[in-house]
PDB file of C-alpha atoms in Angstrom:
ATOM      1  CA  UNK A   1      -5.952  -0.551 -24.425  1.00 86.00           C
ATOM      2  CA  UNK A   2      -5.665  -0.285 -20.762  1.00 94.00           C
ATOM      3  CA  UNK A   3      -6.301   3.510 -19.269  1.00 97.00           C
ATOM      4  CA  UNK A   4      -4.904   4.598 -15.723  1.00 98.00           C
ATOM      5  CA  UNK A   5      -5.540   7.746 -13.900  1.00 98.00           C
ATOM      6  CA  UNK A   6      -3.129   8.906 -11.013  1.00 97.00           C
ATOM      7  CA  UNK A   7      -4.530  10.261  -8.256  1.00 98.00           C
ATOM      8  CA  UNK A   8      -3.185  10.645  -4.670  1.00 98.00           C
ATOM      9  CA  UNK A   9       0.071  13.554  -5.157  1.00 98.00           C
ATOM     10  CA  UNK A  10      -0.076  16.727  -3.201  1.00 98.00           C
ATOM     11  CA  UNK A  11       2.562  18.810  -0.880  1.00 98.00           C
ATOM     12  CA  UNK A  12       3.815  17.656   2.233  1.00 98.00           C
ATOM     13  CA  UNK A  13       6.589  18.154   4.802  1.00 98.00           C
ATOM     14  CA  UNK A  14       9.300  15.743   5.554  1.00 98.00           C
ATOM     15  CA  UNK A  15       8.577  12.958   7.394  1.00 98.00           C
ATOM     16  CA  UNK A  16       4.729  12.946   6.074  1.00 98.00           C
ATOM     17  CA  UNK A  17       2.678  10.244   4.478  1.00 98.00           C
ATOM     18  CA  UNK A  18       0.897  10.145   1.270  1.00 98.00           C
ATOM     19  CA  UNK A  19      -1.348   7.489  -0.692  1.00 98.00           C
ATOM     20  CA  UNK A  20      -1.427   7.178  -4.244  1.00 98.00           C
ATOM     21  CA  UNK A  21      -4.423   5.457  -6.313  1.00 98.00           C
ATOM     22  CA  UNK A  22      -4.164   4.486 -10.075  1.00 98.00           C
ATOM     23  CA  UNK A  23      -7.857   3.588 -11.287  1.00 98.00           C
ATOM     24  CA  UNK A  24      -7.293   1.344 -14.504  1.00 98.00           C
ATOM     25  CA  UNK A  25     -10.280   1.041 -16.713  1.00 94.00           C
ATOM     26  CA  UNK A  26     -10.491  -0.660 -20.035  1.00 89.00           C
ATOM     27  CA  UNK A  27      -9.521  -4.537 -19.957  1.00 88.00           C
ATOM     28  CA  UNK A  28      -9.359  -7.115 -17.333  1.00 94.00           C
ATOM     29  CA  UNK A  29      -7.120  -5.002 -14.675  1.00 96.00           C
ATOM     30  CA  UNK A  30      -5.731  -8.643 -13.115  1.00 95.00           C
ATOM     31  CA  UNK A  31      -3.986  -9.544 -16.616  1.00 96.00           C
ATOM     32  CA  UNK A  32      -1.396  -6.852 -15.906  1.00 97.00           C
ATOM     33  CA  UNK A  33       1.464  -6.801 -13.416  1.00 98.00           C
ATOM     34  CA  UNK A  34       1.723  -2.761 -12.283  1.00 98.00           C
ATOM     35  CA  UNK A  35       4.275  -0.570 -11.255  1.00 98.00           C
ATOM     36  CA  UNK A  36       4.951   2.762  -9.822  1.00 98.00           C
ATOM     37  CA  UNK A  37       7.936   5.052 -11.596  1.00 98.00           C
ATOM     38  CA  UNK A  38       9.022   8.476 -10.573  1.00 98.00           C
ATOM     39  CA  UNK A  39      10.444  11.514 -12.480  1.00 98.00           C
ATOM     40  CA  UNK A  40      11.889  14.328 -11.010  1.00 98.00           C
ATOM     41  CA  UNK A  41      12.722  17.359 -13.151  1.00 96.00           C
ATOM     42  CA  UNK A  42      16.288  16.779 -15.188  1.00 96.00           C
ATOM     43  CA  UNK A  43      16.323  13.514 -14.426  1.00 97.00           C
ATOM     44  CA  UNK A  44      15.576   9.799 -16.260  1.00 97.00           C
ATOM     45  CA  UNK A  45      12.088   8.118 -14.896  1.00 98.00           C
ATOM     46  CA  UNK A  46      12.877   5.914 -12.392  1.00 98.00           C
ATOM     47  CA  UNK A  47      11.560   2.766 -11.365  1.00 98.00           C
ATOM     48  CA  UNK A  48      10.039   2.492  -7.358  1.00 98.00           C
ATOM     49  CA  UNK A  49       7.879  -0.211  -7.071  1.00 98.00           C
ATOM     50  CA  UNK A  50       6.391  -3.300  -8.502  1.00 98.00           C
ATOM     51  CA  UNK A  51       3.599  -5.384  -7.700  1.00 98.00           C
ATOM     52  CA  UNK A  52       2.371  -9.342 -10.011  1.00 98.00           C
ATOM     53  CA  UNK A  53      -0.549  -9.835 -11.060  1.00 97.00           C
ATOM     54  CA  UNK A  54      -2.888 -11.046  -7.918  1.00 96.00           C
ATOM     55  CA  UNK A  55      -0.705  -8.803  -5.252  1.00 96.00           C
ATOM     56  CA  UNK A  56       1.015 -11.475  -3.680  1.00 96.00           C
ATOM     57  CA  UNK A  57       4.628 -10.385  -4.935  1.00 97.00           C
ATOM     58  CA  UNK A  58       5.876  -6.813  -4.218  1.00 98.00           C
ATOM     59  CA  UNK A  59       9.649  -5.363  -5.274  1.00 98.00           C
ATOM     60  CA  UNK A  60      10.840  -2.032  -4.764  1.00 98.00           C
ATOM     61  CA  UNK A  61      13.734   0.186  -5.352  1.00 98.00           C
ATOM     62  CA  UNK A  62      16.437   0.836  -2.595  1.00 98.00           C
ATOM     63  CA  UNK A  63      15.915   4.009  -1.982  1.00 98.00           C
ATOM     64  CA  UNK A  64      12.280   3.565  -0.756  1.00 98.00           C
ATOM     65  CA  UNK A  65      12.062   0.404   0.096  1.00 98.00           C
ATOM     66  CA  UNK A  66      10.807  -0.162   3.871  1.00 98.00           C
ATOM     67  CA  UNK A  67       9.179   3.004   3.642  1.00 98.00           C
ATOM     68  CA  UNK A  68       6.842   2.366   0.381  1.00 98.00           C
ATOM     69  CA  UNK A  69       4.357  -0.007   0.185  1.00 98.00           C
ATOM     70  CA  UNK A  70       2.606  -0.935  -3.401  1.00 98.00           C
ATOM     71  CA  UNK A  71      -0.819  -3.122  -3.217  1.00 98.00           C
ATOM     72  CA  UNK A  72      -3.744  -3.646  -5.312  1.00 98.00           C
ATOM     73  CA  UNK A  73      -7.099  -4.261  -5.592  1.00 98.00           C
ATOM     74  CA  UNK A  74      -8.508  -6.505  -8.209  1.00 97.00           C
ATOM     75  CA  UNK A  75     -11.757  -5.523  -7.536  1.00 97.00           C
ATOM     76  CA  UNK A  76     -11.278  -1.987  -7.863  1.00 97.00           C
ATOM     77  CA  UNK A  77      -9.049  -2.103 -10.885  1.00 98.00           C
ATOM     78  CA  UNK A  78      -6.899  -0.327  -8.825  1.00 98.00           C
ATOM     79  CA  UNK A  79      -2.925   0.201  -7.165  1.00 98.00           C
ATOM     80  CA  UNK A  80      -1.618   1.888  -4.277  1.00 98.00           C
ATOM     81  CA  UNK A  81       1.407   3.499  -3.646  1.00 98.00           C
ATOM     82  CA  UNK A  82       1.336   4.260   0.519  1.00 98.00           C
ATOM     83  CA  UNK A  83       4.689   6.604   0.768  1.00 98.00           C
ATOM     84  CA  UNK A  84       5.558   6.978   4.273  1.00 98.00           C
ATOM     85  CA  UNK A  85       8.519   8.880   6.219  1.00 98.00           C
ATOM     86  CA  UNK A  86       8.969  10.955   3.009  1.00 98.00           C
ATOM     87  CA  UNK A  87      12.085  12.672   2.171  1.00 98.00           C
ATOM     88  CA  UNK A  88      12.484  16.101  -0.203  1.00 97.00           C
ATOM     89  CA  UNK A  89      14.639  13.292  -2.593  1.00 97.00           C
ATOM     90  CA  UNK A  90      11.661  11.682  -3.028  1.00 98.00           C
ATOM     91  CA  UNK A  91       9.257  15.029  -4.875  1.00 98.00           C
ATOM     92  CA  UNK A  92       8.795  13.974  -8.158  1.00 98.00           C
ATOM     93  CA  UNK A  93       5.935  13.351 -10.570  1.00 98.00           C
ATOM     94  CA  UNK A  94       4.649   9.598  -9.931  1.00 98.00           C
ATOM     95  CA  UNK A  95       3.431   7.463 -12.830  1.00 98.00           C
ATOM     96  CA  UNK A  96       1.410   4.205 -12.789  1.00 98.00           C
ATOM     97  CA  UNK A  97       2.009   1.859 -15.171  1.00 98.00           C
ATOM     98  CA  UNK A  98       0.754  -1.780 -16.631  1.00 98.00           C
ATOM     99  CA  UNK A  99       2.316  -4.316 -18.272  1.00 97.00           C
ATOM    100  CA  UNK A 100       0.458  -7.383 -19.588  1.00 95.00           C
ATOM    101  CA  UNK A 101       1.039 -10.324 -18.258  1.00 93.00           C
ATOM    102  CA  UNK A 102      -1.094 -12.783 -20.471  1.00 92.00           C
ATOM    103  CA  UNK A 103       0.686 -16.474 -20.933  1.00 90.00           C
ATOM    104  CA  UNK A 104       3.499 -15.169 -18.254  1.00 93.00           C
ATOM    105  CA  UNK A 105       3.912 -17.022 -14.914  1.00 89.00           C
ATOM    106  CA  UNK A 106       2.073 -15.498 -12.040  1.00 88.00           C
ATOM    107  CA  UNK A 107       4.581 -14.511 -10.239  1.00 91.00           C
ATOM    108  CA  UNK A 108       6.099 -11.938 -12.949  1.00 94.00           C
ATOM    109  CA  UNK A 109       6.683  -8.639 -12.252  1.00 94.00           C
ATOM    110  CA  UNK A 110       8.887  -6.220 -14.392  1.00 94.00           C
ATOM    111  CA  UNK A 111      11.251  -3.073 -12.836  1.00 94.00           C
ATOM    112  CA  UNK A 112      12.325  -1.590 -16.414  1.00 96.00           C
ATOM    113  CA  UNK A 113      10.596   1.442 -18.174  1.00 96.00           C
ATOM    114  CA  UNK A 114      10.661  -0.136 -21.225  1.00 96.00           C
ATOM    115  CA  UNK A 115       8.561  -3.514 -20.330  1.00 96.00           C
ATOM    116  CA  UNK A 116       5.623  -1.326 -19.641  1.00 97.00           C
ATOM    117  CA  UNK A 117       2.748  -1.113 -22.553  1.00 93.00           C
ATOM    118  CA  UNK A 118       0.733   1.681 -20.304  1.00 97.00           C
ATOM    119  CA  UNK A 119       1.181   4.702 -18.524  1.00 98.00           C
ATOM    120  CA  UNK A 120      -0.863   7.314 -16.726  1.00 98.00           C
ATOM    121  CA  UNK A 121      -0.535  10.848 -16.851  1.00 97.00           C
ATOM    122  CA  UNK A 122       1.558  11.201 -13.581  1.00 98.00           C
ATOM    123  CA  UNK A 123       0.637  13.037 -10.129  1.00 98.00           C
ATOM    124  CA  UNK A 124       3.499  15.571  -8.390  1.00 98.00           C
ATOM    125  CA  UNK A 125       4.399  14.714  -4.945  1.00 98.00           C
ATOM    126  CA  UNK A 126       6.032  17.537  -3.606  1.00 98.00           C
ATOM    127  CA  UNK A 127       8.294  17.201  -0.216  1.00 98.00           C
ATOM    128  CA  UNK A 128       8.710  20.305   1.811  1.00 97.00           C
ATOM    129  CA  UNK A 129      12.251  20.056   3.975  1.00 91.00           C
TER     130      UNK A 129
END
């Protein structure tokens, strides 16, 4: 079992920046590829970002990419969504998730909901126009 804990989420206007943690506690945190999902209200969880197992490949959605960055930190256990230039599309509730990665090649990273064994409990991000 693999536990994550959001962290990060909060108000802010248009155009603003904000940094999302997930602390993951419970087995070795570099056997999982992460990834960062969204949710707004009405609507299906959608995927934003992806990052492999060591941090050296990233993928993200469209409609943030060049303004999101995912990274992570072995050492910490931990991954970081850095939303920057943020848009009121972009308020929803953010999840972390982990997938594990054990006997898959080291570059693998996964963008569906359904590859993902773990989720956290989500943190609102809320965009102010």
């Amino acid at each position: 079992q693999v536990q994550l804990v959001e962290s990060g989420g909060g108000l802010v206007q248009a155009g603003g920046s904000l940094r999302l943690s997930c602390v993951a506690s419970g087995r070795t945190f570099s056997d999982y590829a992460m990834g960062w999902f969204r949710q707004a209200p009405g609507k299906e969880r959608e995927f934003v970002a992806a990052i492999n197992r060591s941090g050296g490949i990233t993928y993200y959605a469209g409609s943030v990419k060049g303004r999101f960055t995912i990274s992570r930190d072995n050492a910490k256990n931990a991954v970081y969504l850095q939303m920057n230039s943020l848009k009121p599309e972009d308020a929803a509730v953010y999840y972390c998730a982990a997938k594990g990665v054990i006997g898959y090649s080291g570059t693998y990273y996964a963008t569906p909901v359904t590859e993902y064994n773990y989720w956290g409990q989500g943190t609102q991000v809320t965009v102010s126009s």
